[in-house]
Tab-separated table of C-alpha atoms in Angstrom:
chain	number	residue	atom	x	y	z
A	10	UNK	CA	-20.731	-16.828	7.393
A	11	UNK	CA	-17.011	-16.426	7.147
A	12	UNK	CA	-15.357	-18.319	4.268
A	13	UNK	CA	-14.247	-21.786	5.207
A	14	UNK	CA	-10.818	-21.612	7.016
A	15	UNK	CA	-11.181	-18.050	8.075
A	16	UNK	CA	-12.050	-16.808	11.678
A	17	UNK	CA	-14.151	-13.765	10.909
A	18	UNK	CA	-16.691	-12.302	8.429
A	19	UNK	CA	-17.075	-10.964	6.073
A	20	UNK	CA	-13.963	-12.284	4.373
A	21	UNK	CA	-12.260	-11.682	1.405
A	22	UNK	CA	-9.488	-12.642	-0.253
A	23	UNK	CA	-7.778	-10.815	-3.510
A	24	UNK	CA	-5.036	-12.668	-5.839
A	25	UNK	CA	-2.776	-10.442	-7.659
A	26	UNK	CA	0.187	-12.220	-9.956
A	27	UNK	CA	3.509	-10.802	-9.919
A	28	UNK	CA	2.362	-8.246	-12.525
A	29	UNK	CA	0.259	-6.824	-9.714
A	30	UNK	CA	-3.107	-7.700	-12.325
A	31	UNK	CA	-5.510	-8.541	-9.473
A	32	UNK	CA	-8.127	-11.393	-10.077
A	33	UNK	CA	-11.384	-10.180	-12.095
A	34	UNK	CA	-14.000	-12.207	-9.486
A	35	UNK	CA	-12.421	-11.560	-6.720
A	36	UNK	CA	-12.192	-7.517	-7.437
A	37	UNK	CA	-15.691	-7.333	-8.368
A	38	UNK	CA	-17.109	-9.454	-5.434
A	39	UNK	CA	-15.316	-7.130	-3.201
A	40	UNK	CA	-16.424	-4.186	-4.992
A	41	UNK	CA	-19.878	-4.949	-5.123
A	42	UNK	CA	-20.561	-6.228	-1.505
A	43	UNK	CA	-18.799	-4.467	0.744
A	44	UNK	CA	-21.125	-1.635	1.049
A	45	UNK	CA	-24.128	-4.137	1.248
A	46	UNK	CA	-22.505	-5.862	4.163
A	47	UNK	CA	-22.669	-2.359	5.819
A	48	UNK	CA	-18.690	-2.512	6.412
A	49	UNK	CA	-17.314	0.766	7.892
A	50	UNK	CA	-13.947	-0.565	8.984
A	51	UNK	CA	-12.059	-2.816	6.348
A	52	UNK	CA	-8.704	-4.297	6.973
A	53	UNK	CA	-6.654	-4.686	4.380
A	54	UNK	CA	-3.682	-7.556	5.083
A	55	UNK	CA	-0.374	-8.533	3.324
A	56	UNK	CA	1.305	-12.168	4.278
A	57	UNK	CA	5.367	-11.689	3.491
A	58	UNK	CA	7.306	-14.635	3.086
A	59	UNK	CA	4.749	-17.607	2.123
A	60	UNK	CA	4.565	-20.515	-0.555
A	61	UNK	CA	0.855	-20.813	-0.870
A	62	UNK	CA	-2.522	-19.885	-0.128
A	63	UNK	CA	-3.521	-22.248	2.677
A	64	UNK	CA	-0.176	-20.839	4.498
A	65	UNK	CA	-1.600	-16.748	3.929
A	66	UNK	CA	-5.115	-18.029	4.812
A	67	UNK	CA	-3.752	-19.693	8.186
A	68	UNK	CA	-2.153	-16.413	9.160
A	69	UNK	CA	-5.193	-14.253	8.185
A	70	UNK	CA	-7.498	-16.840	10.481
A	71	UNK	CA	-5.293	-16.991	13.497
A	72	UNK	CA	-4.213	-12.998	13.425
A	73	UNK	CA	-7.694	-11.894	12.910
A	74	UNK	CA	-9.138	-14.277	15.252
A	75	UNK	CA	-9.217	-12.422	18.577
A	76	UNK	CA	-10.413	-8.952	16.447
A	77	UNK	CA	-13.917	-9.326	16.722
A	78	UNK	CA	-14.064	-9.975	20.857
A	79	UNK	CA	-11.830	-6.622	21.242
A	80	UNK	CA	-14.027	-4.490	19.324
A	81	UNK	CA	-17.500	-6.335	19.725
A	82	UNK	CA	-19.139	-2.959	17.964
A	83	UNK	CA	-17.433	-2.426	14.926
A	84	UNK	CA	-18.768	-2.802	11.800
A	85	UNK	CA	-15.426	-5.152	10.471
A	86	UNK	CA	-14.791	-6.385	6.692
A	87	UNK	CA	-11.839	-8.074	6.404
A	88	UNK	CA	-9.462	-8.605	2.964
A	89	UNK	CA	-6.788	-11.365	2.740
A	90	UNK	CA	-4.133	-10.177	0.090
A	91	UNK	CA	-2.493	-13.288	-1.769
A	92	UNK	CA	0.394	-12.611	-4.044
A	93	UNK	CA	3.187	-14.765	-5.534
A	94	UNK	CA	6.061	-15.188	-2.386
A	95	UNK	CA	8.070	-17.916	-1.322
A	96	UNK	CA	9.739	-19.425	2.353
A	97	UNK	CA	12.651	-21.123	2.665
A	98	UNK	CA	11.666	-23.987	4.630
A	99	UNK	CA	14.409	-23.998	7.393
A	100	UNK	CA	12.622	-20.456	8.431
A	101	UNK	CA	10.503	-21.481	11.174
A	102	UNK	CA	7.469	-19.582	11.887
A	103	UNK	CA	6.558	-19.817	15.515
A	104	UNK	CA	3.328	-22.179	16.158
A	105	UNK	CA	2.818	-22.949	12.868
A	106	UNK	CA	3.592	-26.371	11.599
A	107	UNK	CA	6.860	-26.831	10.145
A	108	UNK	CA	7.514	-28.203	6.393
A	109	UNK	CA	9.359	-31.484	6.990
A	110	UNK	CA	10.998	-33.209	3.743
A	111	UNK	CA	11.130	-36.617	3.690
A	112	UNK	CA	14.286	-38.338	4.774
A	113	UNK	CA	15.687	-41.087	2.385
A	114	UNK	CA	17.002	-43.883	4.680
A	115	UNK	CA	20.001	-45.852	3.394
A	116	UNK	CA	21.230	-48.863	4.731
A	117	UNK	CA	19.101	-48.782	7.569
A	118	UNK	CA	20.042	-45.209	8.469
A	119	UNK	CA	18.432	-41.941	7.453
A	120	UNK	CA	20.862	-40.257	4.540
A	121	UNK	CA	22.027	-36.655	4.868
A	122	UNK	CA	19.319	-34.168	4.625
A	123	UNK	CA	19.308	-31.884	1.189
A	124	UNK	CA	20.566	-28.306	1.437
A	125	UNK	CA	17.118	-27.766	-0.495
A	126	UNK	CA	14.018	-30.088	0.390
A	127	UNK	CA	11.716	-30.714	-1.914
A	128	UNK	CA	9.312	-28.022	-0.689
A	129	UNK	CA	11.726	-24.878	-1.557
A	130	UNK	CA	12.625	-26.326	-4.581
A	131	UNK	CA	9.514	-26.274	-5.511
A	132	UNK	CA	9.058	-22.460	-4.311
A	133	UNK	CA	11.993	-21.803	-5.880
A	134	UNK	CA	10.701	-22.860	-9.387
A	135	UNK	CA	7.229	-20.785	-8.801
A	136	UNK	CA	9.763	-17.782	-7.863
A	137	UNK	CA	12.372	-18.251	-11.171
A	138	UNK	CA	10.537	-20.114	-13.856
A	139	UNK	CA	11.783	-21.484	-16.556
A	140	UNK	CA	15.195	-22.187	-14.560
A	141	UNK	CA	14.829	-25.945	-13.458
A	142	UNK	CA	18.273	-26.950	-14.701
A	143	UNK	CA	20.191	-23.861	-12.851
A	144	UNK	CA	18.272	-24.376	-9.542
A	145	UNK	CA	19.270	-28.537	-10.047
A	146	UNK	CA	22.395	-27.560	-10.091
A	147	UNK	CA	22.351	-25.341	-7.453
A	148	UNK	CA	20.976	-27.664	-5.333
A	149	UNK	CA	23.728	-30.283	-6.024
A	150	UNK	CA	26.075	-27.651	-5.384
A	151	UNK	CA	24.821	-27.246	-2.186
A	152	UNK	CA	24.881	-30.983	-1.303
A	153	UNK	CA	28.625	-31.969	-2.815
A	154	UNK	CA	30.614	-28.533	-1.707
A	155	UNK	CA	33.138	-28.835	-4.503
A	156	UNK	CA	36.525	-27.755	-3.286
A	157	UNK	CA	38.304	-24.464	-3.793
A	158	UNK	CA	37.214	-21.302	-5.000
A	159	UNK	CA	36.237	-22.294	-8.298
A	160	UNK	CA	32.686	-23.672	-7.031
A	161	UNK	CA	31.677	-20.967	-5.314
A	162	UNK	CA	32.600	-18.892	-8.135
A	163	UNK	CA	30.542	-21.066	-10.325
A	164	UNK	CA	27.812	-21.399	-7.623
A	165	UNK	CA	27.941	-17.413	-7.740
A	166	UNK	CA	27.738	-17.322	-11.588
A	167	UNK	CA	24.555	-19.478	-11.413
A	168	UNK	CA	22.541	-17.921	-8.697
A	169	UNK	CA	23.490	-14.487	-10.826
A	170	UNK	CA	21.747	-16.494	-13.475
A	171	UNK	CA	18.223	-16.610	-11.428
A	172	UNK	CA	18.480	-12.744	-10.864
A	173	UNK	CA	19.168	-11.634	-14.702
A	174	UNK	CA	15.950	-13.848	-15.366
A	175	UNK	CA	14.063	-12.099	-12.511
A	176	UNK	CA	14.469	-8.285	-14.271
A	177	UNK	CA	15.608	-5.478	-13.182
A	178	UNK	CA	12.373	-3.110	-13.407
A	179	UNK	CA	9.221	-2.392	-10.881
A	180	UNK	CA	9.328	-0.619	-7.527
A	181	UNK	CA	12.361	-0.428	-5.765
A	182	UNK	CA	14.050	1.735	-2.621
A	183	UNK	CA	16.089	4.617	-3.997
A	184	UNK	CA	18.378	4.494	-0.811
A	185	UNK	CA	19.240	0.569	-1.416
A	186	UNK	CA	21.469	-0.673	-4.276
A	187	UNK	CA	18.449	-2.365	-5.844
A	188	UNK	CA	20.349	-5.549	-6.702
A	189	UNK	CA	21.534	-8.641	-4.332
A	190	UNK	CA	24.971	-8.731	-3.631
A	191	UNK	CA	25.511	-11.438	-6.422
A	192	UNK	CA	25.065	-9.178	-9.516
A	193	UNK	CA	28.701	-7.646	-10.382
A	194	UNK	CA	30.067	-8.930	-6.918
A	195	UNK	CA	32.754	-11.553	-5.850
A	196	UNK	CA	30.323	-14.263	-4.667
A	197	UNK	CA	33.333	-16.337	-2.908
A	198	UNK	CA	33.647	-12.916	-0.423
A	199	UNK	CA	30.260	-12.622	-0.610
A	200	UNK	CA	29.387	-16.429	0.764
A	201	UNK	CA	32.354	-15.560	3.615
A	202	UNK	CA	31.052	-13.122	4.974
A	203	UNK	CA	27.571	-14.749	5.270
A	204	UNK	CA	29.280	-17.569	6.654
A	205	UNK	CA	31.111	-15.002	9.175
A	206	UNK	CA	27.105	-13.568	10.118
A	207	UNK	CA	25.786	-17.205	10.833
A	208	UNK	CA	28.636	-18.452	13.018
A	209	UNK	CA	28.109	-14.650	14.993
A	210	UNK	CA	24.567	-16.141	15.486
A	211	UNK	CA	25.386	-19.502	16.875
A	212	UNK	CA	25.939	-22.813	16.054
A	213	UNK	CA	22.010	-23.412	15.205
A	214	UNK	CA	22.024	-21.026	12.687
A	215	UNK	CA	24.722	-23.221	11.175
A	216	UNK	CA	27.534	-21.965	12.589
A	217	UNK	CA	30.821	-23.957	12.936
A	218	UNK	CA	31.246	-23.299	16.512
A	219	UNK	CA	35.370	-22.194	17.297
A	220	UNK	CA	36.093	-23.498	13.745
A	221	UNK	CA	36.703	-21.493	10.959
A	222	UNK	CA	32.902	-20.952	9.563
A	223	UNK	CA	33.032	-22.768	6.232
A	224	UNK	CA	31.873	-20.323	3.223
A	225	UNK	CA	29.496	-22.559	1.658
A	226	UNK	CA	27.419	-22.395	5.298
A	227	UNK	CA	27.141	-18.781	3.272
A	228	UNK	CA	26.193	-20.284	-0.223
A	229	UNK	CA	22.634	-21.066	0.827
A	230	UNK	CA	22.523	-17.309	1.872
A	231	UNK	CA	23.303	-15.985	-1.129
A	232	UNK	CA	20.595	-18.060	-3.117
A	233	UNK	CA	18.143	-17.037	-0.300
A	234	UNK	CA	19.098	-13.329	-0.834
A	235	UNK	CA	18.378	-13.832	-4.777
A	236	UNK	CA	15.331	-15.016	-3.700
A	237	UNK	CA	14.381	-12.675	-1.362
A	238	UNK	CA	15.523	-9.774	-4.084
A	239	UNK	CA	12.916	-11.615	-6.533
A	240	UNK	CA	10.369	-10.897	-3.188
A	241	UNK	CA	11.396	-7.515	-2.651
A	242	UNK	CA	10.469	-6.135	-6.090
A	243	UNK	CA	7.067	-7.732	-6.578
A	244	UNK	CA	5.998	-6.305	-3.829
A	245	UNK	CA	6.509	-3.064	-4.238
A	246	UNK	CA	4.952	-3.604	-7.902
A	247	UNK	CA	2.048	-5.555	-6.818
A	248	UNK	CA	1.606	-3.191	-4.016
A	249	UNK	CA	2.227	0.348	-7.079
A	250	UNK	CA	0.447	-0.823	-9.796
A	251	UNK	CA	-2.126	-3.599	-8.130
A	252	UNK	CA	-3.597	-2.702	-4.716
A	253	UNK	CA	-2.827	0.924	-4.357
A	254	UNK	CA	-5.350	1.475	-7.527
A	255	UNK	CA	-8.168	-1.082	-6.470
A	256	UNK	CA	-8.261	1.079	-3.269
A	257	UNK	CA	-9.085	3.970	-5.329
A	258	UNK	CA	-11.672	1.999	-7.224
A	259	UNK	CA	-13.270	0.870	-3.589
A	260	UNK	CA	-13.243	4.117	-2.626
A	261	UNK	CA	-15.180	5.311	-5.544
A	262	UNK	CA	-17.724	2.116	-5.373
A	263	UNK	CA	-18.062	2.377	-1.131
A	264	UNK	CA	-17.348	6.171	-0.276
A	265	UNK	CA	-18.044	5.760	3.382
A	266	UNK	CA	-15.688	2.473	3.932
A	267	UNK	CA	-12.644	3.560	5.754
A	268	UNK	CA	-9.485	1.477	4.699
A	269	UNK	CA	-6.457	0.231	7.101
A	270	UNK	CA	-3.444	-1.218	5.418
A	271	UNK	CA	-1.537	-3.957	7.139
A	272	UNK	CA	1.253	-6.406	6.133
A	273	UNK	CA	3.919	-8.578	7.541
A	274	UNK	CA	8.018	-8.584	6.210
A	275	UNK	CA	7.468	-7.739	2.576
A	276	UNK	CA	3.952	-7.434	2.717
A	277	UNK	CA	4.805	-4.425	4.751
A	278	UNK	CA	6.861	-3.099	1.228
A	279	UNK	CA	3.342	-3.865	-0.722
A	280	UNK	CA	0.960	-1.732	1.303
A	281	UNK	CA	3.590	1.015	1.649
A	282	UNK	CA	3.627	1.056	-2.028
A	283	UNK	CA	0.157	0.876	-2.515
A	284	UNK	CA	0.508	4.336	-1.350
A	285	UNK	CA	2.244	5.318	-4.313
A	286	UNK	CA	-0.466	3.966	-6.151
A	287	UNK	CA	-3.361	5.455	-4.663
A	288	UNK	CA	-5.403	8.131	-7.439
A	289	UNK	CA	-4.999	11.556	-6.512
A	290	UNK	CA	-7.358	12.949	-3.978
A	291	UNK	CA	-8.583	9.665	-2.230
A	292	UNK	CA	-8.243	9.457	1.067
A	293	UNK	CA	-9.919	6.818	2.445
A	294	UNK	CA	-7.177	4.657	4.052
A	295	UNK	CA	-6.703	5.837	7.769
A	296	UNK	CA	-4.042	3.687	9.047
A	297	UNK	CA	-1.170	1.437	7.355
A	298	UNK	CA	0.684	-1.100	10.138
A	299	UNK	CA	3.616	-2.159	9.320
A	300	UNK	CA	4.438	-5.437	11.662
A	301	UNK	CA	8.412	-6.612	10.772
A	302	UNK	CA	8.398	-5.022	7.368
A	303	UNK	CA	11.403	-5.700	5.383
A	304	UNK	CA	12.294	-2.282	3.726
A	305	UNK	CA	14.344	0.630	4.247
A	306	UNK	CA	14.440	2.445	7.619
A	307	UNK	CA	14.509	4.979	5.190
A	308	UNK	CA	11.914	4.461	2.593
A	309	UNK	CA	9.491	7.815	3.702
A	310	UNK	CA	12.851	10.391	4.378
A	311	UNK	CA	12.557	13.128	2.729
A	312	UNK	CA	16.622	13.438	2.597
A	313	UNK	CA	18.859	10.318	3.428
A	314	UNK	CA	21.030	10.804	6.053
A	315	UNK	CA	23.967	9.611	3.956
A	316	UNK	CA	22.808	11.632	0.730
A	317	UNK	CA	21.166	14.567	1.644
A	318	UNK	CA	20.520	15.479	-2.235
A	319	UNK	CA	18.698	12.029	-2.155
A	320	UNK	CA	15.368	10.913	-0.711
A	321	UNK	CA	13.837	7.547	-0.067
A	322	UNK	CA	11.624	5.917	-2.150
A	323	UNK	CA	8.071	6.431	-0.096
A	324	UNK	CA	9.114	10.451	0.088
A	325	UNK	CA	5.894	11.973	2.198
A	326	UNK	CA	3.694	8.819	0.953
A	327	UNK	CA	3.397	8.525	4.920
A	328	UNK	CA	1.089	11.638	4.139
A	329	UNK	CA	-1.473	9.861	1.749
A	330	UNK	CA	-2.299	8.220	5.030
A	331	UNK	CA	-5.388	9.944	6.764
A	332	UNK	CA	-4.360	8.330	9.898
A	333	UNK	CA	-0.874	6.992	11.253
A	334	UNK	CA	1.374	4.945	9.699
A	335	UNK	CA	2.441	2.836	12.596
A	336	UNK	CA	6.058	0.551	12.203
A	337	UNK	CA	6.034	-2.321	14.891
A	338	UNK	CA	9.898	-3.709	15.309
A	339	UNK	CA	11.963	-5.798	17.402
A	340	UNK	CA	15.457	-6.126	17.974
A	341	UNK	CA	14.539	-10.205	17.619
A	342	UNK	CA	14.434	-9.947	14.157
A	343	UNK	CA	17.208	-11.703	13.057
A	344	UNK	CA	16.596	-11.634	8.943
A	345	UNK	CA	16.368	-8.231	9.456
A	346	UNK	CA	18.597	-7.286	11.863
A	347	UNK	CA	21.933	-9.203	10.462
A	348	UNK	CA	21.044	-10.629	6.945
A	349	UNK	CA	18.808	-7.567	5.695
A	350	UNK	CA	21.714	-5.216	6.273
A	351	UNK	CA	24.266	-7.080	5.212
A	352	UNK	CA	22.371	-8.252	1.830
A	353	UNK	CA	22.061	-4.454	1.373
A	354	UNK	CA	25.595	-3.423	2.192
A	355	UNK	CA	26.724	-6.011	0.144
A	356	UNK	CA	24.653	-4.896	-2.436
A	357	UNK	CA	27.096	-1.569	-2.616
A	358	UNK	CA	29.579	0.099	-4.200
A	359	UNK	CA	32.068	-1.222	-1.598
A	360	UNK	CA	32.150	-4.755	-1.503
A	361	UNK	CA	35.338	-5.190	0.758
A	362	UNK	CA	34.473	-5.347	3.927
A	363	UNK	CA	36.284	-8.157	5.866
A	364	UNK	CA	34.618	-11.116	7.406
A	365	UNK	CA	35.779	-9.785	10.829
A	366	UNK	CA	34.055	-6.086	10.304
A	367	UNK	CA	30.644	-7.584	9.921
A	368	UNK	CA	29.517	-5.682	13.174
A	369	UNK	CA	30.660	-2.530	11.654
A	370	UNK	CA	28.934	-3.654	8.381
A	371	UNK	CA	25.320	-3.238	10.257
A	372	UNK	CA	25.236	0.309	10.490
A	373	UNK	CA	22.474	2.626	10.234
A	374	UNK	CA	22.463	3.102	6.524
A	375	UNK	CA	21.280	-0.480	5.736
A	376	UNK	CA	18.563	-0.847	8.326
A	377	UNK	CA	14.978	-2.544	8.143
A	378	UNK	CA	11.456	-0.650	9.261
A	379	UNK	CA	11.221	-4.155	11.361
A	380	UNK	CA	14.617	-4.067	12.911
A	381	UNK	CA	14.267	-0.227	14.386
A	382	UNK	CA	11.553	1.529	13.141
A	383	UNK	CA	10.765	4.299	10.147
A	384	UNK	CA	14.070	6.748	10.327
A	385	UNK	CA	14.859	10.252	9.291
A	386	UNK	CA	11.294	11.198	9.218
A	387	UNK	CA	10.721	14.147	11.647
A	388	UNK	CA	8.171	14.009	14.231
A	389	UNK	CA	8.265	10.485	13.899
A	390	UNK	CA	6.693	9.022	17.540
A	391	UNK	CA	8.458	6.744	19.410
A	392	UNK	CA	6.844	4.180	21.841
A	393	UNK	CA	6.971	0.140	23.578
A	394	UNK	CA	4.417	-1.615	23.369
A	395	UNK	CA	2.662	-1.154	26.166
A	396	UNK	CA	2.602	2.648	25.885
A	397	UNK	CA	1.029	2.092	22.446
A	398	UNK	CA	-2.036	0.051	23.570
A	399	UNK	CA	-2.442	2.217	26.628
A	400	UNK	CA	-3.030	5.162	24.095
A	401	UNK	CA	-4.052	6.722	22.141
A	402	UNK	CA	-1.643	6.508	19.526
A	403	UNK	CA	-0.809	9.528	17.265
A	404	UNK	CA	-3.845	10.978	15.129
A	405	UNK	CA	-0.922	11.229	11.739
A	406	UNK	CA	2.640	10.802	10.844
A	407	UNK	CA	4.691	7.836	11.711
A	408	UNK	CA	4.600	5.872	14.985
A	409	UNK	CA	7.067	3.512	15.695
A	410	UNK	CA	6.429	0.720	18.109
A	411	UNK	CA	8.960	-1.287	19.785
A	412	UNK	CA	7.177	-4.912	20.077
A	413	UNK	CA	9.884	-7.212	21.153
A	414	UNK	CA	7.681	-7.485	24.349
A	415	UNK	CA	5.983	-10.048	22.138
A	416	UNK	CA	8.333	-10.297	18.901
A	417	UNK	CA	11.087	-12.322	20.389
A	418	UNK	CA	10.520	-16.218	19.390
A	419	UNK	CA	11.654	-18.418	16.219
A	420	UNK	CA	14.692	-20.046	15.384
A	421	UNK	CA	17.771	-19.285	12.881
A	422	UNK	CA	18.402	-17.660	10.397
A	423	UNK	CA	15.585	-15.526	10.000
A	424	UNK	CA	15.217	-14.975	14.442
A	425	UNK	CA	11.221	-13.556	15.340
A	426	UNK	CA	10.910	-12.191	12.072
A	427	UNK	CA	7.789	-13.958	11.653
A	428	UNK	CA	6.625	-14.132	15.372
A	429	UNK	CA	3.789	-11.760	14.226
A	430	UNK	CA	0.251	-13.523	15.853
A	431	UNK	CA	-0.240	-12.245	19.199
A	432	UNK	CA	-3.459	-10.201	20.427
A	433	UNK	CA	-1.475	-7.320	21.494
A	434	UNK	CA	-0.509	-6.455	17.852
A	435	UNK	CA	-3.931	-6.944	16.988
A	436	UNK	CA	-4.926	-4.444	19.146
A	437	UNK	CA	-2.237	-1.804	17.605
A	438	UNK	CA	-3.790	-2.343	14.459
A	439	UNK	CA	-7.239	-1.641	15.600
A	440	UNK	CA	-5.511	1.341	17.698
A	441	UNK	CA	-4.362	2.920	14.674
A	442	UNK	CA	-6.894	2.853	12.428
A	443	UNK	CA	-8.823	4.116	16.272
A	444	UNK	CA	-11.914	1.319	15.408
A	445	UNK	CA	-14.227	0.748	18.432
């Protein structure tokens, strides 16, 4: 029987904390039954951007849901990663329901919403314990707007506070800064210029329409880039030091189970790290997908365009794979297409670009795998969507897969990032790891 709120079986889940320590039970059930289950194909998935496990568990159910109808055959296990994320709760995840705070009503009207409902508050406070009083401020910050520079200095000062808390150590992409733009930067240019990128996506996004776009539209930005900074390097560290080696334990305990690696935004990061963390010599994952992931374009180059001396961070992991390493992406990706680059650019050595140059700021160097695909990789394959699932795809090396045919729906700021549940990418999953 599949475990209760999942669509297929066998099922099972696997908790890591941000430490990447991976729950005792949960590692040893998996060890111990998938080879008695007679599981030849396991897929291993990564949620991104999440607050809890009910939220992971829905997208596991619904994503793996029409798997076992396309390949009626296979001999399917299926893994559930959970590990310590958060969502804002203004990023809405297309036809899932949407966290709604409750709205006090004064005086027989509803009162102005809070910057930060209740619900990312509270993810907040998972994501920087211990920092209560900063984020209460922050949040009344938010709310009040204090005139002048001063407050977003002092709003900068405080969300810089969140980050030194966070550490600076763990996995991280040699071709990115490594730090939000917040740490050594002028936050009041900083909250501009992410002011400047959500007017350039429309009044929606928060925008002030032909008005001057007011800089602390950008303030929230900057709080969700700390917190998306906090994301990015657990991740990577939960994917290094946590996954990467329980798939070389599995592969010692099941020989004959072949693995494929999946994840969403920054669950993408984790299972491309886990290739970092594989033991020598095993070889049993044939396929990582990478739907939206939120990393450097850059991550498996073996010399950055910009730095040829220098190499991303996944240098010829791509090659641990015995399979493809497919990268789905869509130009709909707003969080990763505007914000991601502009986080990173930010994140730089020159921090004076001009509100009006924000086009020029989204160059090349501080793209996303999700936005356009793995870069600087050579052979890399390059196909739409429907060329991938007529097939077959690539037997190794990169693949990357332009899905905006079906990555093209959610709302601002964060665009189809999330618009990941739809058969067809399903089926590329099942097409790279080629399981009939």
């Amino acid at each position: 029987m599949a475990k209760p709120g999942t669509s297929v079986t066998p099922y099972w889940e696997l908790t890591f904390d941000a430490d990447g320590d991976v729950d005792g039970p949960e590692r040893d059930r998996l060890l111990a039954q998938v080879a008695e289950r007679g599981v030849r194909d396991l897929i291993v998935f990564s949620h991104g951007w999440n607050n809890d496990r009910s939220g992971a568990t829905a997208l596991y159910r619904r994503f793996f849901a029409p798997v076992p109808e396309l390949v009626p055959g296979a001999r399917l296990g299926y893994v559930g990663v959970i590990w310590p994320s958060m969502r804002f709760s203004d990023e809405p995840i297309p036809d899932f329901p949407r966290s709604v705070a409750a709205v006090p009503v004064a005086a027989g009207r509803p009162a102005p919403r809070p910057a930060l409902d209740e619900d990312t508050r509270r993810a907040l406070l998972g994501t920087f314990p211990g920092r209560a009083a900063v984020l209460d401020r922050l949040a009344r910050m938010l709310d009040e707007r204090p005139d002048g520079t001063a407050g977003l200095a002092e709003f900068g000062r405080l969300v810089g506070l969140l980050v030194d808390g966070e550490g600076r150590q763990g996995a991280a992409d040699t071709d990115e800064p490594g730090e939000p733009a917040v740490v050594g930067g002028d936050p009041v240019a900083v909250c501009g210029q992410f002011a400047d990128a959500l007017a350039a996506l429309g009044p929606a996004a928060g925008g002030a329409g032909f008005a001057l776009p007011d800089p602390w539209e950008g303030a929230k930005e900057l709080l969700r880039q700390a917190a998306y900074y906090a994301m990015k390097r657990r991740a990577g560290t939960v994917g290094e030091r946590g996954l990467g080696p329980l798939i070389g334990r599995l592969a010692a305990a099941a020989p004959g189970v072949r693995v494929h690696l999946a994840g969403h935004s920054f669950g993408g990061r984790l299972v491309a790290f886990a290739l970092s963390g594989l033991p020598a010599g095993v070889r049993s994952v044939k396929s990582v997908t990478l739907l939206q992931g939120a990393f450097s374009h850059y991550a498996f180059a073996a010399r950055l365009p910009h730095a040829p001396d220098r190499s991303g961070a996944l240098k010829d992991r791509h090659r641990r794979v015995d399979g493809p390493l497919v990268c789905c992406h869509s130009h709909f990706d707003a969080a990763l297409g505007t914000f991601y680059p502009l986080a990173s650019r930010l994140a730089g050595d020159d921090r004076s670009c001009a509100g009006n140059e924000i086009a020029a700021v989204l160059g090349p160097r501080w793209g996303a795998m999700g936005h356009d695909g793995v870069q600087a990789v050579a052979d890399t394959a390059r196909l739409d969507l429907a060329a991938a699932l007529a097939g077959p795809l690539p037997a190794s090396g990169c693949v990357n897969v332009d899905a905006a045919a079906v990555v093209r729906r959610g709302g601002a700021p964060a665009g189809a990032h999330s618009d990941i549940v739809h058969p067809e990418l399903a089926r590329v999953v099942l097409a790279a790891g080629r399981i009939t």
